[in-house]
Coordinates of C-alpha atoms and ligand atoms in Angstrom, one line a residue:
M3 CA 149.1 218.0 177.6
S4 CA 146.3 220.5 176.4
A5 CA 142.6 219.6 176.4
V6 CA 142.3 219.8 173.0
A7 CA 144.9 216.6 173.0
A8 CA 142.8 215.1 175.8
V9 CA 140.2 214.8 173.0
P10 CA 139.9 211.0 171.9
I11 CA 140.9 211.2 168.5
R12 CA 138.3 209.4 166.7
K13 CA 137.9 209.8 163.1
A14 CA 134.3 210.9 161.7
G15 CA 132.6 207.7 160.2
S16 CA 133.8 205.2 162.9
F17 CA 131.5 204.7 165.5
D18 CA 132.7 202.4 168.9
L19 CA 129.9 202.9 171.2
A20 CA 131.8 200.8 173.8
R21 CA 134.7 203.5 173.3
I22 CA 132.3 206.6 174.0
R23 CA 130.8 205.1 177.1
E24 CA 134.2 205.2 178.4
D25 CA 134.7 208.5 177.7
F26 CA 131.8 209.3 180.4
P27 CA 133.0 208.5 184.1
I28 CA 129.7 208.7 185.4
L29 CA 128.5 205.9 183.4
R30 CA 130.3 203.2 185.6
M31 CA 128.4 204.3 188.7
K32 CA 125.9 202.2 190.4
A33 CA 122.7 203.7 190.8
R34 CA 120.2 202.0 193.8
G35 CA 122.4 199.2 193.5
H36 CA 122.2 199.0 189.4
D37 CA 124.1 200.1 186.4
L38 CA 123.3 203.4 186.0
V39 CA 120.8 203.9 182.8
Y40 CA 120.5 207.4 182.3
L41 CA 117.9 208.2 180.0
D42 CA 116.9 211.8 181.2
N43 CA 119.5 213.4 178.6
A44 CA 117.1 216.5 177.6
A45 CA 117.0 217.4 181.0
T46 CA 121.0 217.3 180.8
S47 CA 123.4 215.6 179.1
Q48 CA 126.6 213.8 180.9
K49 CA 129.7 214.8 180.3
P50 CA 132.9 213.4 178.8
Q51 CA 136.3 213.3 180.5
A52 CA 137.6 215.8 177.8
V53 CA 135.0 218.1 179.1
I54 CA 135.5 217.6 182.6
D55 CA 139.6 217.8 182.0
A56 CA 139.1 220.9 180.1
I57 CA 137.3 222.9 183.0
V58 CA 140.2 221.5 185.4
Q59 CA 142.9 222.6 183.1
Y60 CA 141.3 225.9 182.8
Y61 CA 141.2 226.5 186.5
E62 CA 144.6 225.0 186.9
S63 CA 147.0 226.8 184.5
G64 CA 144.4 229.3 182.5
N65 CA 142.1 231.0 184.9
A66 CA 142.2 235.1 185.0
N67 CA 139.5 237.5 184.3
I68 CA 139.1 238.3 180.7
H69 CA 139.6 241.5 178.5
R70 CA 141.1 243.4 181.3
G71 CA 144.9 242.7 182.5
V72 CA 147.5 243.1 180.4
H73 CA 149.4 240.5 182.0
Y74 CA 150.3 237.1 180.8
L75 CA 147.5 234.9 182.4
S76 CA 144.5 237.4 181.6
E77 CA 146.2 237.3 178.1
K78 CA 146.1 233.7 177.9
A79 CA 142.4 233.4 179.1
T80 CA 141.0 236.1 176.8
E81 CA 142.4 234.0 173.8
E82 CA 141.3 230.9 175.0
F83 CA 137.9 232.3 175.5
E84 CA 137.8 233.9 172.1
V85 CA 139.1 230.5 170.6
G86 CA 136.0 228.9 172.4
R87 CA 133.3 231.5 170.3
R88 CA 135.3 230.7 167.0
A89 CA 134.5 227.0 167.9
V90 CA 130.5 228.4 168.3
Q91 CA 130.8 230.2 165.3
R92 CA 132.0 227.0 163.1
F93 CA 129.8 224.6 165.1
I94 CA 127.1 226.4 164.3
N95 CA 128.5 228.2 160.7
A96 CA 127.9 231.8 161.6
A97 CA 129.1 234.2 159.2
H98 CA 130.6 236.2 161.8
V99 CA 132.3 235.3 165.0
K100 CA 130.9 238.8 166.7
E101 CA 127.4 236.8 166.2
I102 CA 128.1 234.8 168.9
V103 CA 127.0 236.2 172.2
F104 CA 128.1 234.0 175.5
V105 CA 125.1 233.7 178.0
R106 CA 124.1 231.2 180.8
G107 CA 122.0 229.0 178.3
T108 CA 118.8 228.7 176.4
T109 CA 116.5 230.5 178.6
E110 CA 119.0 233.4 178.9
A111 CA 119.4 233.8 175.4
I112 CA 115.6 233.7 174.6
N113 CA 115.0 236.6 177.7
L114 CA 118.0 238.4 176.4
A115 CA 116.5 238.3 172.7
A116 CA 112.9 239.2 174.5
Q117 CA 114.3 241.9 176.6
T118 CA 116.1 243.9 174.0
F119 CA 114.5 243.2 170.3
G120 CA 111.4 242.2 172.0
R121 CA 111.0 245.2 174.1
T122 CA 112.1 247.6 171.1
Q123 CA 110.3 246.1 168.6
V124 CA 107.0 244.9 169.9
G125 CA 104.2 247.4 170.5
A126 CA 100.5 247.5 171.2
G127 CA 98.7 245.6 169.2
D128 CA 101.5 243.8 167.4
E129 CA 101.9 240.0 167.8
V130 CA 104.6 237.7 168.4
L131 CA 103.7 234.2 167.0
V132 CA 104.8 231.1 168.7
T133 CA 104.2 227.3 168.2
A134 CA 102.0 224.8 170.8
M135 CA 104.9 222.8 171.4
E136 CA 107.3 225.5 173.2
H137 CA 109.4 224.9 176.2
H138 CA 108.3 227.5 179.0
S139 CA 111.6 229.2 178.4
N140 CA 110.2 230.3 174.4
I141 CA 106.6 231.3 175.9
V142 CA 106.9 233.2 179.1
P143 CA 109.8 235.7 178.4
W144 CA 107.1 236.7 175.1
Q145 CA 104.3 236.7 177.3
M146 CA 106.0 239.0 179.5
I147 CA 106.9 241.4 176.6
C148 CA 103.6 241.3 175.3
Q149 CA 101.6 241.8 178.6
E150 CA 103.9 245.0 179.1
K151 CA 103.3 246.2 175.8
G152 CA 99.8 245.6 174.8
A153 CA 100.6 243.0 172.2
K154 CA 99.4 239.5 171.6
L155 CA 100.8 236.2 171.9
R156 CA 99.6 233.7 168.8
V157 CA 100.1 230.2 169.0
A158 CA 100.5 227.7 165.9
P159 CA 98.4 224.4 166.7
I160 CA 99.7 221.0 166.8
N161 CA 97.8 217.9 165.5
D162 CA 97.1 214.8 167.3
Q163 CA 101.2 213.2 166.3
G164 CA 102.5 216.4 167.7
E165 CA 103.3 218.0 164.5
L166 CA 102.9 221.6 163.8
L167 CA 100.5 222.2 161.2
L168 CA 102.1 224.4 158.7
D169 CA 99.5 226.2 157.0
E170 CA 97.8 227.5 160.2
F171 CA 101.5 228.5 161.1
E172 CA 101.5 230.6 158.1
Q173 CA 98.3 232.1 158.2
L174 CA 99.3 233.3 161.5
L175 CA 102.0 235.1 160.4
G176 CA 100.1 238.5 159.5
P177 CA 100.9 242.2 159.0
R178 CA 101.4 242.8 163.1
T179 CA 103.4 239.7 163.6
K180 CA 106.8 241.3 165.2
L181 CA 108.7 237.9 165.5
A182 CA 108.2 234.3 165.2
A183 CA 109.8 232.3 168.0
I184 CA 110.2 228.7 167.5
G185 CA 111.6 225.5 168.8
H186 CA 113.7 223.5 166.2
V187 CA 112.9 220.2 168.6
S188 CA 110.2 219.6 171.1
N189 CA 111.6 219.1 174.2
A190 CA 108.3 217.2 175.5
L191 CA 107.4 215.0 172.1
G192 CA 110.5 215.0 170.3
T193 CA 109.2 216.7 167.0
V194 CA 111.5 217.9 164.5
N195 CA 110.3 220.9 163.2
P196 CA 110.7 222.3 159.7
V197 CA 112.4 225.5 160.8
K198 CA 113.9 226.3 157.5
R199 CA 110.6 226.0 155.9
M200 CA 108.9 228.1 158.3
I201 CA 111.4 230.4 158.4
A202 CA 111.2 230.8 154.4
M203 CA 107.5 231.3 155.2
A204 CA 108.1 234.2 157.8
H205 CA 110.5 235.8 155.7
A206 CA 108.0 236.1 153.0
R207 CA 105.9 238.5 155.0
G208 CA 109.1 240.3 156.6
V209 CA 108.9 238.7 160.1
P210 CA 112.4 237.6 161.7
V211 CA 112.9 234.2 163.2
L212 CA 114.0 233.1 166.8
V213 CA 114.7 229.4 166.9
D214 CA 115.1 227.5 170.4
G215 CA 117.6 225.2 169.1
A216 CA 118.0 223.7 172.8
Q217 CA 116.8 219.9 171.6
A218 CA 118.7 220.4 168.4
A219 CA 121.6 221.3 168.8
P220 CA 122.7 218.3 170.7
H221 CA 121.4 215.7 167.8
M222 CA 122.1 217.6 164.5
Q223 CA 124.2 219.8 162.4
I224 CA 123.1 223.5 162.6
D225 CA 123.9 225.7 160.1
V226 CA 122.6 229.1 161.0
Q227 CA 123.3 230.8 157.5
D228 CA 121.1 227.8 155.7
L229 CA 118.3 228.3 158.0
D230 CA 118.8 232.2 157.6
C231 CA 117.4 232.8 161.4
E232 CA 117.7 235.7 162.7
F233 CA 118.5 234.5 166.0
Y234 CA 119.3 230.7 167.3
A235 CA 119.7 229.9 171.4
L236 CA 121.3 226.9 172.7
S237 CA 122.7 225.2 176.0
G238 CA 126.1 223.7 176.6
H239 CA 124.8 221.2 179.0
K240 CA 122.4 219.6 176.9
M241 CA 125.4 218.8 174.2
Y242 CA 128.1 217.3 176.5
G243 CA 129.2 220.7 177.8
P244 CA 129.2 221.9 181.5
T245 CA 126.1 223.7 182.9
G246 CA 126.3 227.6 183.2
I247 CA 127.0 228.2 179.4
G248 CA 125.2 228.9 176.2
V249 CA 124.6 231.0 173.2
L250 CA 122.7 233.4 171.5
Y251 CA 123.4 233.7 168.0
G252 CA 121.7 236.5 166.1
K253 CA 122.8 238.4 163.0
A254 CA 125.2 241.1 163.3
A255 CA 123.0 243.9 161.7
L256 CA 120.2 242.7 164.5
L257 CA 122.5 243.2 167.4
E258 CA 123.7 246.2 166.5
A259 CA 120.8 247.8 166.5
M260 CA 119.9 246.3 169.7
P261 CA 120.3 248.2 173.1
P262 CA 121.9 245.9 175.7
Y263 CA 120.6 243.6 177.9
Q264 CA 122.4 244.0 181.5
G265 CA 124.5 246.9 182.1
G266 CA 127.7 246.7 183.8
G267 CA 131.8 245.9 183.1
D268 CA 132.9 244.8 179.7
M269 CA 129.9 246.0 177.8
I270 CA 131.0 249.7 177.4
R271 CA 133.4 251.6 175.9
S272 CA 133.3 254.6 178.0
V273 CA 131.7 255.6 181.1
T274 CA 130.9 259.3 182.2
W275 CA 128.5 260.7 184.4
E276 CA 126.9 262.3 181.5
K277 CA 126.7 259.3 179.1
T278 CA 127.5 255.7 178.4
I279 CA 129.1 254.4 175.2
Y280 CA 128.4 250.7 174.7
N281 CA 130.8 248.1 173.2
S282 CA 130.7 246.7 170.4
I283 CA 129.2 243.4 169.6
P284 CA 129.0 240.5 171.1
Y285 CA 130.5 242.1 174.0
K286 CA 127.6 244.7 174.5
F287 CA 125.8 241.8 176.0
E288 CA 128.4 240.3 177.7
A289 CA 127.9 242.2 180.8
G290 CA 129.9 240.8 183.8
T291 CA 132.8 238.6 184.6
P292 CA 131.7 235.7 182.0
D293 CA 131.8 231.9 182.6
M294 CA 135.4 231.5 181.1
A295 CA 136.0 227.7 182.4
G296 CA 132.5 227.2 181.1
V297 CA 133.4 228.5 177.5
A298 CA 136.5 225.8 178.3
G299 CA 134.4 223.0 178.5
L300 CA 132.1 224.3 175.4
K301 CA 135.0 224.3 173.3
A302 CA 135.7 220.7 174.4
A303 CA 132.0 219.7 173.9
I304 CA 132.1 221.1 170.6
E305 CA 135.4 219.2 169.6
Y306 CA 134.3 216.1 171.0
M307 CA 131.2 215.8 169.3
N308 CA 132.9 216.6 166.1
G309 CA 135.5 214.0 166.9
I310 CA 132.3 211.5 166.8
G311 CA 130.6 213.2 163.7
V312 CA 127.5 214.9 164.6
E313 CA 125.8 213.3 162.0
Q314 CA 126.8 209.9 163.4
I315 CA 125.8 211.2 167.0
G316 CA 122.1 211.5 165.5
A317 CA 122.0 208.6 163.5
H318 CA 122.8 206.5 166.5
E319 CA 120.4 208.2 168.6
H320 CA 117.5 208.1 165.9
D321 CA 118.4 204.2 165.8
L322 CA 117.7 203.9 169.4
L323 CA 114.5 206.1 169.2
E324 CA 113.1 203.9 166.4
Y325 CA 113.9 200.8 168.5
A326 CA 112.5 201.6 171.5
T327 CA 109.4 203.3 169.9
R328 CA 109.2 199.6 168.8
V329 CA 109.9 197.9 172.0
V330 CA 108.1 200.1 174.4
G331 CA 105.5 201.2 172.3
S332 CA 104.1 198.0 171.9
L333 CA 104.2 196.9 175.8
P334 CA 100.4 196.5 177.3
G335 CA 98.9 199.8 178.1
V336 CA 101.5 202.3 176.9
R337 CA 100.3 204.8 174.9
L338 CA 103.3 207.1 173.0
V339 CA 102.9 211.1 173.3
G340 CA 104.4 212.4 170.2
T341 CA 104.2 210.3 167.1
A342 CA 105.6 212.7 164.6
A343 CA 107.3 211.3 161.2
E344 CA 110.1 213.2 162.1
K345 CA 111.5 213.0 166.0
A346 CA 114.9 213.3 167.6
G347 CA 115.9 211.8 170.9
V348 CA 112.5 212.0 173.0
L349 CA 110.4 209.4 173.7
S350 CA 107.8 210.3 175.6
F351 CA 104.9 208.0 177.0
V352 CA 101.8 207.4 179.5
L353 CA 100.8 204.1 180.9
E354 CA 97.2 203.4 181.6
D355 CA 95.5 204.1 185.4
V356 CA 99.0 204.5 186.4
H357 CA 100.3 207.8 187.4
P358 CA 103.9 209.1 185.4
H359 CA 105.5 209.8 188.9
D360 CA 104.9 206.3 190.1
I361 CA 106.5 204.6 186.8
G362 CA 109.3 207.1 187.6
T363 CA 109.8 206.0 191.0
I364 CA 109.8 202.2 189.8
L365 CA 112.0 202.9 187.2
D366 CA 114.5 204.6 189.5
Q367 CA 114.6 201.6 191.9
Q368 CA 116.0 199.6 189.3
G369 CA 118.8 202.4 188.4
I370 CA 116.9 204.0 185.5
A371 CA 116.9 207.5 185.2
V372 CA 113.8 208.8 182.9
R373 CA 112.0 212.5 183.3
T374 CA 108.0 212.1 184.6
G375 CA 106.4 215.4 184.6
H376 CA 105.3 218.2 182.2
H377 CA 108.5 218.7 181.0
C378 CA 108.2 222.7 181.4
A379 CA 105.7 222.4 178.4
Q380 CA 102.5 222.6 180.3
P381 CA 100.2 223.6 177.2
V382 CA 101.8 220.8 175.3
M383 CA 99.9 218.5 178.3
D384 CA 96.9 220.5 178.1
R385 CA 97.1 219.8 174.1
F386 CA 97.3 216.1 175.0
G387 CA 94.6 216.2 178.2
I388 CA 97.2 214.9 180.1
P389 CA 99.2 216.3 183.3
A390 CA 102.2 214.6 182.6
T391 CA 104.2 212.3 180.6
V392 CA 107.2 209.4 181.1
R393 CA 110.0 210.7 179.0
A394 CA 113.3 208.7 178.1
S395 CA 115.6 210.7 176.1
F396 CA 118.8 209.5 174.6
A397 CA 122.4 210.7 174.2
V398 CA 125.3 209.1 171.9
Y399 CA 126.1 207.2 175.0
N400 CA 122.9 204.9 175.0
T401 CA 122.5 201.6 173.8
R402 CA 119.5 199.1 172.8
A403 CA 120.4 197.2 176.1
E404 CA 119.6 200.1 178.0
V405 CA 116.6 200.4 175.9
D406 CA 115.8 196.9 176.9
A407 CA 116.4 197.7 180.7
L408 CA 113.5 200.3 180.0
A409 CA 111.4 197.9 178.6
R410 CA 111.8 195.1 181.7
G411 CA 111.4 198.1 183.9
I412 CA 108.3 199.2 182.6
G413 CA 107.3 195.4 182.8
R414 CA 107.9 195.8 186.7
V415 CA 105.5 198.6 186.7
L416 CA 102.9 196.5 184.9
E417 CA 103.5 193.8 187.3
V418 CA 103.0 196.1 190.7
F419 CA 100.0 197.5 189.3
G420 CA 98.7 194.4 187.7
Ligands
7TS514 N1 113.8 225.2 175.0 C1 113.9 223.7 175.3 C2 113.4 223.2 174.0 C3 114.4 223.2 176.2 O1 113.9 221.9 176.3 C4 114.7 223.7 177.6 C5 115.1 223.0 178.2 C6 115.0 224.7 177.4 C7 114.7 225.7 176.4 C8 115.7 225.6 178.5 O2 117.2 225.3 178.6 P1 117.8 225.8 179.9 O3 119.2 225.2 179.4 O4 118.2 227.4 179.8 O5 117.4 225.4 181.4 N2 114.9 221.4 178.8 C9 114.5 220.9 179.7 C10 114.1 219.4 180.0 O6 113.6 219.3 179.1 N3 114.2 219.2 180.9 O7 114.9 219.8 181.9 C11 115.2 221.2 181.0

């Protein structure tokens, strides 16, 4: 039986939460003697059996190095890898399959863009524009390039709700701006940025745009042609796929013009001591043996999401977020951090006089997994004048009962801390 057939067949339009939960073996686990309540999905989501099976199956009956051998298994592995690339292409509606570059994850995708596009396009006195709600992955690679080149990193500010100030963003797009690198959804606040409008604003001034889609791809339909972004980065492990695989989408003309990122096997057409001729895109950016099993798992994850319907997933999570905002937000002493009108998947909060780490520890004793800390978005914490938040983040398999458990857990924190 193929991994594809192992994906539960579910008509888009039907949403059976109990069945969806059965697809995720880890959800049957106990944590510290309690039913596991996994609310750390923005860090990484759990994996459905179909994804686990696809990886096992790859190693059981599909493993060989790709693009190299003439033998049966190598041809099969190569074909599966490229089928996976086409699945990603369709998932984000890229115009060409060659615009899909496999990388380890969003972090590597952004570093690739910074070290190739950034390094060749950004010069002394130029600017790169980001927003005040970026994850460190969409800050540090640009800081590094700006430092190296004598360029300036500009930051579009946010308001007290955690929404981008669009007018300021627009004004910061200047004649020296070489790239706008913007998060689609904030991992610390949950804010959904109006990226399509932002891209249009940037394009009106001739500025290309990279979108960090790590927190968007798990929750909403991505259409890179409709967005018209130059680059889009995502991580497989946040969208029910395995760790170690992610995607950089780039418009073909840009990818073609960019120098390679890493040198090695597969990214070349020919090598002599005098001169190396690079491979065509996307292979030019895929030096070395890639994560074939990861691509098999990512393809299964995409099929899994499509089987439920990406819109259905987003709608369910939105319901949970609204419910949690109401239930948790009304507990005494709770202050929500990030109250944008448009949000996805994330509820960040602080409790008066209790450190987030203590809250996380007491919740953990009840089997509830949340994240506490700065969420790799320290400038966001600075903006709100806090060191850390507690973050509950939702996935397709979470339930209102789990939100109730979270609320009870916070009640316990309030008892402990009086
Ligand atoms: N961008 C955003 C918006 C993210 O949330 C993350 C990871 C990354 C980039 C980096 O992705 P990676 O797959 O390369 O690590 N965010 C989180 C988080 O919120 N908790 O743990 C990782």
